[in-house]
PDB file of C-alpha atoms in Angstrom:
ATOM      1  CA  UNK A   1       9.275  11.099 -11.551  1.00  0.00           C
ATOM      2  CA  UNK A   2      10.277  12.196  -8.028  1.00  0.00           C
ATOM      3  CA  UNK A   3      12.421   9.246  -7.057  1.00  0.00           C
ATOM      4  CA  UNK A   4      15.774   8.634  -5.465  1.00  0.00           C
ATOM      5  CA  UNK A   5      16.739   6.179  -8.192  1.00  0.00           C
ATOM      6  CA  UNK A   6      20.342   5.697  -7.154  1.00  0.00           C
ATOM      7  CA  UNK A   7      19.398   4.352  -3.736  1.00  0.00           C
ATOM      8  CA  UNK A   8      20.164   7.609  -1.979  1.00  0.00           C
ATOM      9  CA  UNK A   9      17.939   9.572   0.309  1.00  0.00           C
ATOM     10  CA  UNK A  10      17.687  13.294   0.824  1.00  0.00           C
ATOM     11  CA  UNK A  11      20.590  14.190   3.117  1.00  0.00           C
ATOM     12  CA  UNK A  12      18.331  16.571   5.030  1.00  0.00           C
ATOM     13  CA  UNK A  13      15.827  13.801   5.724  1.00  0.00           C
ATOM     14  CA  UNK A  14      16.186  12.772   9.377  1.00  0.00           C
ATOM     15  CA  UNK A  15      14.360   9.522   8.579  1.00  0.00           C
ATOM     16  CA  UNK A  16      17.161   8.386   6.262  1.00  0.00           C
ATOM     17  CA  UNK A  17      19.152   5.553   7.762  1.00  0.00           C
ATOM     18  CA  UNK A  18      21.630   3.338   5.954  1.00  0.00           C
ATOM     19  CA  UNK A  19      21.320  -0.204   7.261  1.00  0.00           C
ATOM     20  CA  UNK A  20      24.358  -1.785   8.836  1.00  0.00           C
ATOM     21  CA  UNK A  21      25.127  -5.330   7.836  1.00  0.00           C
ATOM     22  CA  UNK A  22      22.952  -8.018   9.392  1.00  0.00           C
ATOM     23  CA  UNK A  23      20.711  -6.041  11.686  1.00  0.00           C
ATOM     24  CA  UNK A  24      17.229  -4.636  11.821  1.00  0.00           C
ATOM     25  CA  UNK A  25      16.864  -0.924  11.093  1.00  0.00           C
ATOM     26  CA  UNK A  26      14.523   1.374  13.004  1.00  0.00           C
ATOM     27  CA  UNK A  27      13.126   4.184  10.870  1.00  0.00           C
ATOM     28  CA  UNK A  28      10.815   7.126  11.346  1.00  0.00           C
ATOM     29  CA  UNK A  29       7.803   7.222   9.063  1.00  0.00           C
ATOM     30  CA  UNK A  30       7.746  10.392   6.953  1.00  0.00           C
ATOM     31  CA  UNK A  31       5.141  13.120   7.229  1.00  0.00           C
ATOM     32  CA  UNK A  32       1.931  12.656   5.271  1.00  0.00           C
ATOM     33  CA  UNK A  33       2.379  13.324   1.545  1.00  0.00           C
ATOM     34  CA  UNK A  34       1.783  16.942   0.513  1.00  0.00           C
ATOM     35  CA  UNK A  35      -1.731  17.588  -0.773  1.00  0.00           C
ATOM     36  CA  UNK A  36      -2.968  14.153   0.259  1.00  0.00           C
ATOM     37  CA  UNK A  37      -6.685  13.612   0.610  1.00  0.00           C
ATOM     38  CA  UNK A  38      -8.170  11.016   2.902  1.00  0.00           C
ATOM     39  CA  UNK A  39     -11.326   9.509   1.501  1.00  0.00           C
ATOM     40  CA  UNK A  40     -12.204   7.152   4.319  1.00  0.00           C
ATOM     41  CA  UNK A  41     -14.397   4.188   3.453  1.00  0.00           C
ATOM     42  CA  UNK A  42     -14.910   5.289  -0.176  1.00  0.00           C
ATOM     43  CA  UNK A  43     -11.227   4.663  -0.968  1.00  0.00           C
ATOM     44  CA  UNK A  44      -9.256   1.421  -1.202  1.00  0.00           C
ATOM     45  CA  UNK A  45      -6.248   0.523   0.931  1.00  0.00           C
ATOM     46  CA  UNK A  46      -2.998  -0.262  -0.883  1.00  0.00           C
ATOM     47  CA  UNK A  47      -2.084  -3.951  -1.039  1.00  0.00           C
ATOM     48  CA  UNK A  48       0.200  -6.463  -2.747  1.00  0.00           C
ATOM     49  CA  UNK A  49      -0.303  -9.840  -4.350  1.00  0.00           C
ATOM     50  CA  UNK A  50       0.950 -12.054  -2.869  1.00  0.00           C
ATOM     51  CA  UNK A  51       0.019 -10.334   0.368  1.00  0.00           C
ATOM     52  CA  UNK A  52       2.837  -8.713   2.325  1.00  0.00           C
ATOM     53  CA  UNK A  53       1.236  -6.080   4.542  1.00  0.00           C
ATOM     54  CA  UNK A  54       2.734  -5.541   7.979  1.00  0.00           C
ATOM     55  CA  UNK A  55       0.254  -3.042   9.403  1.00  0.00           C
ATOM     56  CA  UNK A  56      -0.086   0.730   9.602  1.00  0.00           C
ATOM     57  CA  UNK A  57       2.363   3.394  10.738  1.00  0.00           C
ATOM     58  CA  UNK A  58       1.418   6.953  11.667  1.00  0.00           C
ATOM     59  CA  UNK A  59       3.478   9.845  10.286  1.00  0.00           C
ATOM     60  CA  UNK A  60       6.424  10.400  12.649  1.00  0.00           C
ATOM     61  CA  UNK A  61       6.043   6.960  14.266  1.00  0.00           C
ATOM     62  CA  UNK A  62       8.981   4.538  14.230  1.00  0.00           C
ATOM     63  CA  UNK A  63       8.903   1.168  12.532  1.00  0.00           C
ATOM     64  CA  UNK A  64      11.422  -1.614  11.958  1.00  0.00           C
ATOM     65  CA  UNK A  65      12.706  -3.166   8.744  1.00  0.00           C
ATOM     66  CA  UNK A  66      14.282  -6.458   9.699  1.00  0.00           C
ATOM     67  CA  UNK A  67      17.481  -7.751   8.136  1.00  0.00           C
ATOM     68  CA  UNK A  68      16.855  -9.663   4.865  1.00  0.00           C
ATOM     69  CA  UNK A  69      13.683  -7.664   4.115  1.00  0.00           C
ATOM     70  CA  UNK A  70      12.660  -5.118   1.521  1.00  0.00           C
ATOM     71  CA  UNK A  71      10.241  -2.715   3.238  1.00  0.00           C
ATOM     72  CA  UNK A  72       7.952  -0.070   1.720  1.00  0.00           C
ATOM     73  CA  UNK A  73       5.370   2.428   2.883  1.00  0.00           C
ATOM     74  CA  UNK A  74       2.463   3.579   0.707  1.00  0.00           C
ATOM     75  CA  UNK A  75      -0.118   6.126   1.833  1.00  0.00           C
ATOM     76  CA  UNK A  76      -3.454   4.606   2.861  1.00  0.00           C
ATOM     77  CA  UNK A  77      -6.234   7.137   2.174  1.00  0.00           C
ATOM     78  CA  UNK A  78      -8.763   5.029   4.107  1.00  0.00           C
ATOM     79  CA  UNK A  79      -6.910   5.394   7.414  1.00  0.00           C
ATOM     80  CA  UNK A  80      -4.830   8.558   6.956  1.00  0.00           C
ATOM     81  CA  UNK A  81      -1.513   6.856   7.678  1.00  0.00           C
ATOM     82  CA  UNK A  82       1.154   4.715   6.004  1.00  0.00           C
ATOM     83  CA  UNK A  83       0.536   1.081   5.069  1.00  0.00           C
ATOM     84  CA  UNK A  84       3.737  -0.849   5.807  1.00  0.00           C
ATOM     85  CA  UNK A  85       4.824  -3.724   3.560  1.00  0.00           C
ATOM     86  CA  UNK A  86       7.682  -6.171   4.177  1.00  0.00           C
ATOM     87  CA  UNK A  87       9.000  -8.892   1.880  1.00  0.00           C
ATOM     88  CA  UNK A  88      11.567 -11.565   2.762  1.00  0.00           C
ATOM     89  CA  UNK A  89      10.505 -14.313   0.339  1.00  0.00           C
ATOM     90  CA  UNK A  90      11.948 -13.855  -3.154  1.00  0.00           C
ATOM     91  CA  UNK A  91       8.976 -13.201  -5.414  1.00  0.00           C
ATOM     92  CA  UNK A  92       7.316 -10.911  -7.930  1.00  0.00           C
ATOM     93  CA  UNK A  93       4.877  -8.714  -5.975  1.00  0.00           C
ATOM     94  CA  UNK A  94       2.079  -6.863  -7.783  1.00  0.00           C
ATOM     95  CA  UNK A  95       0.959  -3.596  -6.191  1.00  0.00           C
ATOM     96  CA  UNK A  96      -2.544  -2.165  -6.095  1.00  0.00           C
ATOM     97  CA  UNK A  97      -3.661   1.324  -5.068  1.00  0.00           C
ATOM     98  CA  UNK A  98      -0.086   2.473  -4.380  1.00  0.00           C
ATOM     99  CA  UNK A  99      -0.582   6.118  -5.283  1.00  0.00           C
ATOM    100  CA  UNK A 100       1.610   9.186  -4.991  1.00  0.00           C
ATOM    101  CA  UNK A 101       4.735   9.496  -2.896  1.00  0.00           C
ATOM    102  CA  UNK A 102       6.074   6.764  -0.652  1.00  0.00           C
ATOM    103  CA  UNK A 103       9.314   5.249   0.606  1.00  0.00           C
ATOM    104  CA  UNK A 104      11.267   2.007   0.634  1.00  0.00           C
ATOM    105  CA  UNK A 105      14.376   0.580   2.285  1.00  0.00           C
ATOM    106  CA  UNK A 106      16.353  -2.380   1.003  1.00  0.00           C
ATOM    107  CA  UNK A 107      17.730  -4.150   4.104  1.00  0.00           C
ATOM    108  CA  UNK A 108      18.383  -7.455   2.366  1.00  0.00           C
ATOM    109  CA  UNK A 109      21.668  -9.314   2.119  1.00  0.00           C
ATOM    110  CA  UNK A 110      24.399  -7.006   0.762  1.00  0.00           C
ATOM    111  CA  UNK A 111      24.279  -6.903  -3.033  1.00  0.00           C
ATOM    112  CA  UNK A 112      20.676  -8.126  -3.386  1.00  0.00           C
ATOM    113  CA  UNK A 113      19.004  -6.154  -6.168  1.00  0.00           C
ATOM    114  CA  UNK A 114      15.327  -5.197  -6.028  1.00  0.00           C
ATOM    115  CA  UNK A 115      13.704  -4.218  -9.323  1.00  0.00           C
ATOM    116  CA  UNK A 116      10.643  -1.965  -9.578  1.00  0.00           C
ATOM    117  CA  UNK A 117       8.584  -2.514 -12.732  1.00  0.00           C
ATOM    118  CA  UNK A 118       6.000  -0.618 -14.751  1.00  0.00           C
ATOM    119  CA  UNK A 119       3.087  -1.750 -16.868  1.00  0.00           C
ATOM    120  CA  UNK A 120       3.157  -5.375 -17.960  1.00  0.00           C
ATOM    121  CA  UNK A 121       5.976  -6.228 -15.539  1.00  0.00           C
ATOM    122  CA  UNK A 122       8.433  -5.564 -18.373  1.00  0.00           C
ATOM    123  CA  UNK A 123       9.501  -1.926 -18.064  1.00  0.00           C
ATOM    124  CA  UNK A 124      12.241  -1.477 -15.464  1.00  0.00           C
ATOM    125  CA  UNK A 125      11.565   1.800 -13.655  1.00  0.00           C
ATOM    126  CA  UNK A 126      14.523   1.510 -11.278  1.00  0.00           C
ATOM    127  CA  UNK A 127      16.729  -0.945  -9.443  1.00  0.00           C
ATOM    128  CA  UNK A 128      18.041  -0.712  -5.912  1.00  0.00           C
ATOM    129  CA  UNK A 129      20.939  -2.653  -4.397  1.00  0.00           C
ATOM    130  CA  UNK A 130      21.066  -3.596  -0.706  1.00  0.00           C
ATOM    131  CA  UNK A 131      21.845  -2.146   1.669  1.00  0.00           C
ATOM    132  CA  UNK A 132      20.152   1.169   0.962  1.00  0.00           C
ATOM    133  CA  UNK A 133      18.749   3.930   3.154  1.00  0.00           C
ATOM    134  CA  UNK A 134      15.063   4.836   3.340  1.00  0.00           C
ATOM    135  CA  UNK A 135      14.521   6.242  -0.155  1.00  0.00           C
ATOM    136  CA  UNK A 136      11.638   8.256  -1.598  1.00  0.00           C
ATOM    137  CA  UNK A 137       9.632   6.795  -4.466  1.00  0.00           C
ATOM    138  CA  UNK A 138       6.749   7.901  -6.639  1.00  0.00           C
ATOM    139  CA  UNK A 139       4.468   4.849  -6.719  1.00  0.00           C
ATOM    140  CA  UNK A 140       2.040   5.802  -9.528  1.00  0.00           C
ATOM    141  CA  UNK A 141       4.009   4.158 -12.392  1.00  0.00           C
ATOM    142  CA  UNK A 142       4.912   1.055 -10.333  1.00  0.00           C
ATOM    143  CA  UNK A 143       2.868  -2.032 -11.166  1.00  0.00           C
ATOM    144  CA  UNK A 144       5.091  -4.612  -9.492  1.00  0.00           C
ATOM    145  CA  UNK A 145       8.512  -5.287  -8.028  1.00  0.00           C
ATOM    146  CA  UNK A 146      10.831  -8.209  -7.517  1.00  0.00           C
ATOM    147  CA  UNK A 147      12.694  -8.129  -4.200  1.00  0.00           C
ATOM    148  CA  UNK A 148      15.549 -10.381  -5.352  1.00  0.00           C
TER     149      UNK A 148
END
């Protein structure tokens, strides 16, 4: 699994930004995943239940993760850019069509732990404690996450 489990990002990644306490963080969306295919209307956009989408972000475009949010990007093969997700409400979020490489940032209250879960919402894949920088993740084994 290609994942920055410890809540660290690649030091060479210019998009990595550790959030300061109690402020929004502006990030740069990563390049498109290597080897990605865009299938247009025959594919399905990634989504969560309950819904938490915040729009699309082009590779290299900036976006904001507000304070007290967990934010993720998953590649959307229907549009050829990143689908941005933001969660502030404590909940269990199920993910659908989150495939391949992506990223997340935990900009919640210091010490808040987000847990990413596998099949059946029982297998803990990794945990991340706020604040954390933009961190790479491999979404294929993720079935859900709890942002608190």
